[in-house]
PDB file of C-alpha atoms in Angstrom:
ATOM      1  CA  MET A   1    -132.235 -50.882  25.974  1.00 47.00           C
ATOM      2  CA  ASN A   2    -135.047 -51.260  28.430  1.00 52.00           C
ATOM      3  CA  ASP A   3    -135.733 -49.105  31.477  1.00 51.00           C
ATOM      4  CA  ASP A   4    -134.355 -51.671  33.973  1.00 53.00           C
ATOM      5  CA  GLU A   5    -130.856 -51.287  32.541  1.00 73.00           C
ATOM      6  CA  GLY A   6    -129.858 -47.750  33.548  1.00 81.00           C
ATOM      7  CA  ILE A   7    -126.458 -46.300  32.864  1.00 87.00           C
ATOM      8  CA  ASP A   8    -124.429 -45.492  35.960  1.00 89.00           C
ATOM      9  CA  PHE A   9    -122.880 -42.223  34.901  1.00 90.00           C
ATOM     10  CA  GLN A  10    -120.761 -41.883  38.044  1.00 91.00           C
ATOM     11  CA  LYS A  11    -119.157 -45.270  37.445  1.00 91.00           C
ATOM     12  CA  LEU A  12    -118.673 -44.426  33.793  1.00 92.00           C
ATOM     13  CA  GLU A  13    -117.099 -41.091  34.724  1.00 93.00           C
ATOM     14  CA  LYS A  14    -114.702 -42.796  37.148  1.00 93.00           C
ATOM     15  CA  GLU A  15    -113.682 -45.317  34.494  1.00 93.00           C
ATOM     16  CA  LEU A  16    -113.080 -42.507  32.010  1.00 94.00           C
ATOM     17  CA  ALA A  17    -110.983 -40.562  34.530  1.00 94.00           C
ATOM     18  CA  LEU A  18    -108.911 -43.669  35.287  1.00 95.00           C
ATOM     19  CA  ALA A  19    -108.419 -44.381  31.588  1.00 95.00           C
ATOM     20  CA  VAL A  20    -107.330 -40.776  30.913  1.00 95.00           C
ATOM     21  CA  GLU A  21    -104.956 -40.921  33.879  1.00 92.00           C
ATOM     22  CA  ALA A  22    -103.494 -44.223  32.662  1.00 93.00           C
ATOM     23  CA  ASP A  23    -102.975 -42.772  29.180  1.00 95.00           C
ATOM     24  CA  GLU A  24    -101.238 -39.696  30.612  1.00 92.00           C
ATOM     25  CA  LYS A  25     -98.999 -41.917  32.748  1.00 91.00           C
ATOM     26  CA  TYR A  26     -98.117 -44.070  29.741  1.00 93.00           C
ATOM     27  CA  LEU A  27     -97.246 -41.042  27.592  1.00 93.00           C
ATOM     28  CA  ARG A  28     -95.253 -39.410  30.410  1.00 91.00           C
ATOM     29  CA  GLU A  29     -93.227 -42.580  31.072  1.00 92.00           C
ATOM     30  CA  ASN A  30     -92.760 -43.272  27.370  1.00 93.00           C
ATOM     31  CA  ASP A  31     -91.362 -39.749  26.861  1.00 92.00           C
ATOM     32  CA  ALA A  32     -89.048 -40.314  29.838  1.00 90.00           C
ATOM     33  CA  LYS A  33     -87.819 -43.559  28.277  1.00 92.00           C
ATOM     34  CA  PHE A  34     -86.949 -41.801  25.029  1.00 92.00           C
ATOM     35  CA  ARG A  35     -85.200 -38.994  26.951  1.00 89.00           C
ATOM     36  CA  ALA A  36     -83.184 -41.558  28.923  1.00 89.00           C
ATOM     37  CA  VAL A  37     -82.152 -43.400  25.755  1.00 90.00           C
ATOM     38  CA  ASN A  38     -81.148 -40.108  24.082  1.00 90.00           C
ATOM     39  CA  GLN A  39     -79.077 -39.178  27.145  1.00 89.00           C
ATOM     40  CA  ARG A  40     -77.283 -42.519  26.865  1.00 88.00           C
ATOM     41  CA  VAL A  41     -77.540 -43.327  30.566  1.00 86.00           C
ATOM     42  CA  GLY A  42     -74.796 -45.508  31.983  1.00 86.00           C
ATOM     43  CA  SER A  43     -76.877 -48.238  33.602  1.00 89.00           C
ATOM     44  CA  TYR A  44     -80.321 -49.703  33.817  1.00 88.00           C
ATOM     45  CA  GLU A  45     -80.707 -48.230  37.325  1.00 88.00           C
ATOM     46  CA  GLU A  46     -80.267 -44.706  35.960  1.00 88.00           C
ATOM     47  CA  PHE A  47     -82.760 -45.482  33.185  1.00 89.00           C
ATOM     48  CA  ARG A  48     -85.265 -46.847  35.701  1.00 89.00           C
ATOM     49  CA  ASP A  49     -84.810 -43.840  37.992  1.00 89.00           C
ATOM     50  CA  ILE A  50     -85.527 -41.430  35.138  1.00 88.00           C
ATOM     51  CA  VAL A  51     -88.678 -43.338  34.197  1.00 89.00           C
ATOM     52  CA  CYS A  52     -89.831 -43.610  37.832  1.00 88.00           C
ATOM     53  CA  ALA A  53     -89.357 -39.861  38.296  1.00 87.00           C
ATOM     54  CA  ALA A  54     -91.279 -38.944  35.147  1.00 87.00           C
ATOM     55  CA  HIS A  55     -94.263 -37.756  37.191  1.00 85.00           C
ATOM     56  CA  LEU A  56     -92.195 -35.197  39.108  1.00 82.00           C
ATOM     57  CA  LYS A  57     -92.433 -31.567  38.132  1.00 79.00           C
ATOM     58  CA  PRO A  58     -89.926 -28.827  38.964  1.00 76.00           C
ATOM     59  CA  LEU A  59     -90.836 -26.431  41.754  1.00 73.00           C
ATOM     60  CA  GLU A  60     -92.034 -23.018  40.752  1.00 75.00           C
ATOM     61  CA  ARG A  61     -91.165 -19.839  42.580  1.00 74.00           C
ATOM     62  CA  LYS A  62     -94.672 -19.590  44.041  1.00 72.00           C
ATOM     63  CA  ASP A  63     -94.188 -23.052  45.584  1.00 68.00           C
ATOM     64  CA  ILE A  64     -91.345 -21.880  47.787  1.00 67.00           C
ATOM     65  CA  THR A  65     -92.421 -18.333  48.612  1.00 67.00           C
ATOM     66  CA  GLY A  66     -94.754 -17.413  51.397  1.00 60.00           C
ATOM     67  CA  GLU A  67     -94.837 -17.918  55.139  1.00 51.00           C
ATOM     68  CA  ASN A  68     -92.615 -20.978  55.241  1.00 54.00           C
ATOM     69  CA  ALA A  69     -90.200 -19.843  52.544  1.00 54.00           C
ATOM     70  CA  ARG A  70     -86.691 -21.154  52.908  1.00 56.00           C
ATOM     71  CA  LYS A  71     -83.761 -18.781  52.921  1.00 60.00           C
ATOM     72  CA  GLN A  72     -81.535 -21.370  51.242  1.00 61.00           C
ATOM     73  CA  PRO A  73     -82.066 -22.057  47.537  1.00 61.00           C
ATOM     74  CA  TRP A  74     -83.652 -25.425  46.820  1.00 59.00           C
ATOM     75  CA  ASN A  75     -80.962 -26.453  44.369  1.00 60.00           C
ATOM     76  CA  PRO A  76     -77.902 -24.180  44.299  1.00 60.00           C
ATOM     77  CA  HIS A  77     -76.203 -26.415  41.711  1.00 60.00           C
ATOM     78  CA  ALA A  78     -78.929 -25.728  39.162  1.00 61.00           C
ATOM     79  CA  GLN A  79     -78.374 -21.979  39.514  1.00 58.00           C
ATOM     80  CA  GLY A  80     -74.621 -22.300  39.066  1.00 57.00           C
ATOM     81  CA  LYS A  81     -73.988 -20.882  42.538  1.00 48.00           C
ATOM     82  CA  SER A  82     -72.701 -24.030  44.140  1.00 44.00           C
ATOM     83  CA  GLN A  83     -70.791 -23.318  47.303  1.00 47.00           C
ATOM     84  CA  THR A  84     -68.575 -26.341  47.635  1.00 46.00           C
ATOM     85  CA  VAL A  85     -65.788 -26.144  50.148  1.00 46.00           C
ATOM     86  CA  ALA A  86     -62.433 -27.379  48.955  1.00 45.00           C
ATOM     87  CA  THR A  87     -61.021 -29.894  51.374  1.00 45.00           C
ATOM     88  CA  THR A  88     -57.486 -31.038  51.607  1.00 48.00           C
ATOM     89  CA  PRO A  89     -56.519 -34.502  52.770  1.00 47.00           C
ATOM     90  CA  ALA A  90     -55.501 -32.982  56.106  1.00 48.00           C
ATOM     91  CA  THR A  91     -58.932 -31.445  56.649  1.00 46.00           C
ATOM     92  CA  GLN A  92     -60.613 -34.672  55.566  1.00 46.00           C
ATOM     93  CA  SER A  93     -58.712 -36.774  58.065  1.00 47.00           C
ATOM     94  CA  SER A  94     -59.232 -34.199  60.811  1.00 46.00           C
ATOM     95  CA  THR A  95     -62.940 -34.173  59.994  1.00 44.00           C
ATOM     96  CA  LEU A  96     -62.994 -37.946  60.268  1.00 51.00           C
ATOM     97  CA  SER A  97     -61.016 -38.131  63.468  1.00 50.00           C
ATOM     98  CA  SER A  98     -62.821 -35.234  65.127  1.00 44.00           C
ATOM     99  CA  SER A  99     -66.159 -36.756  64.270  1.00 49.00           C
ATOM    100  CA  SER A 100     -67.497 -38.195  67.473  1.00 53.00           C
ATOM    101  CA  GLN A 101     -70.328 -39.699  65.471  1.00 75.00           C
ATOM    102  CA  ASN A 102     -69.635 -43.283  64.442  1.00 83.00           C
ATOM    103  CA  PRO A 103     -71.594 -44.674  61.504  1.00 86.00           C
ATOM    104  CA  LYS A 104     -74.707 -46.580  62.569  1.00 85.00           C
ATOM    105  CA  THR A 105     -75.640 -48.167  59.244  1.00 86.00           C
ATOM    106  CA  ALA A 106     -73.782 -49.831  56.404  1.00 84.00           C
ATOM    107  CA  HIS A 107     -74.713 -46.919  54.149  1.00 85.00           C
ATOM    108  CA  GLU A 108     -73.159 -44.363  56.528  1.00 86.00           C
ATOM    109  CA  PHE A 109     -70.074 -46.559  56.867  1.00 87.00           C
ATOM    110  CA  THR A 110     -69.672 -46.834  53.099  1.00 85.00           C
ATOM    111  CA  LYS A 111     -70.014 -43.071  52.710  1.00 87.00           C
ATOM    112  CA  ILE A 112     -67.224 -42.444  55.242  1.00 88.00           C
ATOM    113  CA  TRP A 113     -65.150 -45.313  53.831  1.00 85.00           C
ATOM    114  CA  LYS A 114     -65.235 -43.922  50.293  1.00 86.00           C
ATOM    115  CA  ARG A 115     -65.225 -40.166  50.886  1.00 87.00           C
ATOM    116  CA  HIS A 116     -62.963 -39.673  53.870  1.00 87.00           C
ATOM    117  CA  CYS A 117     -60.624 -42.661  53.946  1.00 88.00           C
ATOM    118  CA  LYS A 118     -58.414 -42.273  50.906  1.00 87.00           C
ATOM    119  CA  THR A 119     -55.389 -44.292  52.012  1.00 90.00           C
ATOM    120  CA  GLU A 120     -55.132 -47.807  53.352  1.00 89.00           C
ATOM    121  CA  GLU A 121     -53.811 -46.444  56.648  1.00 92.00           C
ATOM    122  CA  GLU A 122     -56.888 -44.229  57.105  1.00 91.00           C
ATOM    123  CA  LYS A 123     -59.141 -47.195  56.375  1.00 90.00           C
ATOM    124  CA  TYR A 124     -57.141 -49.332  58.810  1.00 90.00           C
ATOM    125  CA  GLN A 125     -57.508 -46.675  61.510  1.00 91.00           C
ATOM    126  CA  LEU A 126     -61.265 -46.477  60.891  1.00 90.00           C
ATOM    127  CA  LEU A 127     -61.599 -50.241  61.300  1.00 90.00           C
ATOM    128  CA  LEU A 128     -59.573 -50.112  64.529  1.00 91.00           C
ATOM    129  CA  LYS A 129     -61.576 -47.135  65.808  1.00 91.00           C
ATOM    130  CA  LEU A 130     -64.887 -48.924  65.262  1.00 90.00           C
ATOM    131  CA  GLY A 131     -63.804 -52.329  66.536  1.00 89.00           C
ATOM    132  CA  GLY A 132     -65.440 -55.706  66.108  1.00 87.00           C
ATOM    133  CA  ASP A 133     -68.616 -55.104  68.116  1.00 89.00           C
ATOM    134  CA  GLU A 134     -69.423 -51.871  66.292  1.00 90.00           C
ATOM    135  CA  LEU A 135     -68.718 -53.427  62.878  1.00 88.00           C
ATOM    136  CA  SER A 136     -70.941 -56.436  63.649  1.00 86.00           C
ATOM    137  CA  THR A 137     -73.733 -53.991  64.551  1.00 88.00           C
ATOM    138  CA  ILE A 138     -73.217 -51.903  61.412  1.00 86.00           C
ATOM    139  CA  PHE A 139     -73.143 -54.952  59.134  1.00 84.00           C
ATOM    140  CA  LYS A 140     -75.778 -56.889  61.077  1.00 85.00           C
ATOM    141  CA  ALA A 141     -77.688 -57.893  57.936  1.00 83.00           C
ATOM    142  CA  GLU A 142     -74.653 -58.598  55.748  1.00 83.00           C
ATOM    143  CA  ILE A 143     -71.253 -57.283  54.755  1.00 82.00           C
ATOM    144  CA  SER A 144     -72.126 -55.321  51.660  1.00 73.00           C
ATOM    145  CA  MET A 145     -70.515 -54.581  48.297  1.00 62.00           C
ATOM    146  CA  GLY A 146     -67.337 -56.606  48.539  1.00 74.00           C
ATOM    147  CA  HIS A 147     -66.180 -54.955  51.753  1.00 81.00           C
ATOM    148  CA  LEU A 148     -65.038 -58.244  53.259  1.00 82.00           C
ATOM    149  CA  GLY A 149     -62.200 -58.694  50.757  1.00 83.00           C
ATOM    150  CA  GLU A 150     -61.140 -55.075  51.120  1.00 86.00           C
ATOM    151  CA  PHE A 151     -61.195 -55.347  54.926  1.00 86.00           C
ATOM    152  CA  LEU A 152     -58.985 -58.424  54.842  1.00 85.00           C
ATOM    153  CA  LEU A 153     -56.505 -56.857  52.428  1.00 87.00           C
ATOM    154  CA  ILE A 154     -56.226 -53.691  54.505  1.00 87.00           C
ATOM    155  CA  LEU A 155     -55.864 -55.600  57.766  1.00 88.00           C
ATOM    156  CA  ASP A 156     -53.149 -57.728  56.156  1.00 87.00           C
ATOM    157  CA  ASN A 157     -51.271 -54.821  54.538  1.00 89.00           C
ATOM    158  CA  CYS A 158     -51.359 -52.529  57.580  1.00 89.00           C
ATOM    159  CA  LEU A 159     -50.952 -55.202  60.239  1.00 86.00           C
ATOM    160  CA  ASP A 160     -49.219 -53.973  63.364  1.00 86.00           C
ATOM    161  CA  GLU A 161     -48.369 -56.446  66.143  1.00 87.00           C
ATOM    162  CA  LYS A 162     -49.700 -54.130  68.858  1.00 91.00           C
ATOM    163  CA  ASP A 163     -53.129 -54.170  67.181  1.00 89.00           C
ATOM    164  CA  SER A 164     -53.452 -57.969  67.053  1.00 88.00           C
ATOM    165  CA  HIS A 165     -56.177 -58.142  69.743  1.00 90.00           C
ATOM    166  CA  ALA A 166     -58.188 -55.407  68.016  1.00 90.00           C
ATOM    167  CA  ILE A 167     -57.852 -57.183  64.665  1.00 89.00           C
ATOM    168  CA  LEU A 168     -58.993 -60.461  66.218  1.00 90.00           C
ATOM    169  CA  SER A 169     -61.997 -58.597  67.642  1.00 91.00           C
ATOM    170  CA  ILE A 170     -62.760 -57.120  64.203  1.00 88.00           C
ATOM    171  CA  LEU A 171     -62.579 -60.508  62.477  1.00 88.00           C
ATOM    172  CA  THR A 172     -64.707 -62.119  65.187  1.00 89.00           C
ATOM    173  CA  GLY A 173     -67.282 -59.333  64.924  1.00 88.00           C
ATOM    174  CA  LEU A 174     -67.458 -59.623  61.146  1.00 85.00           C
ATOM    175  CA  SER A 175     -67.910 -63.408  61.374  1.00 87.00           C
ATOM    176  CA  ARG A 176     -71.002 -62.847  63.551  1.00 87.00           C
ATOM    177  CA  THR A 177     -72.840 -60.945  60.805  1.00 85.00           C
ATOM    178  CA  ASN A 178     -75.754 -62.530  58.974  1.00 85.00           C
ATOM    179  CA  ARG A 179     -74.932 -64.054  55.607  1.00 80.00           C
ATOM    180  CA  PHE A 180     -71.230 -64.214  56.482  1.00 80.00           C
ATOM    181  CA  ASP A 181     -71.019 -67.672  54.882  1.00 78.00           C
ATOM    182  CA  LEU A 182     -72.497 -66.248  51.697  1.00 78.00           C
ATOM    183  CA  SER A 183     -69.951 -63.412  51.737  1.00 76.00           C
ATOM    184  CA  LEU A 184     -67.181 -65.994  52.079  1.00 76.00           C
ATOM    185  CA  LYS A 185     -68.521 -67.936  49.096  1.00 76.00           C
ATOM    186  CA  PHE A 186     -68.569 -64.793  46.944  1.00 73.00           C
ATOM    187  CA  PHE A 187     -65.127 -63.915  48.252  1.00 68.00           C
ATOM    188  CA  GLY A 188     -63.703 -67.025  46.609  1.00 62.00           C
TER     189      GLY A 188
END
């Protein structure tokens, strides 16, 4: 080695730090993969989520104490002190009907559709309440997760002659969504 070829120790140190970090990441994710396989996760998405979250560490008490400490526990379910409120179908439907907040996204709609609308009649009333314009706004990108078939079945099963104009509005609104033709092809 001659004097013109000096070693750049800073560059070498950075490379070493990156290599150590890459090794730690590999080991962390590999351990997460083995944990996920041992837990026998139900789907690839669950497996992927466990591996993607391998870098996360649980909060320690010192992380949540101090000036901005929260009065509510970070995860009451982990402490076994879950305070779930039992709801009856009557309280669910009253919660849905008293809610002045209509869903703005397909995700919010799906959450209400699955959690609060248990019967076909409740689902039918939700569709009528939202109407065609609101549904075309909610499902602007596409009608997601097989909802189109379910909508058509519910509208057919709960059809009431006095609601025919509203149902026509709903069907017209749904047909204005993007990828409606694709939804129709998957419907078949």
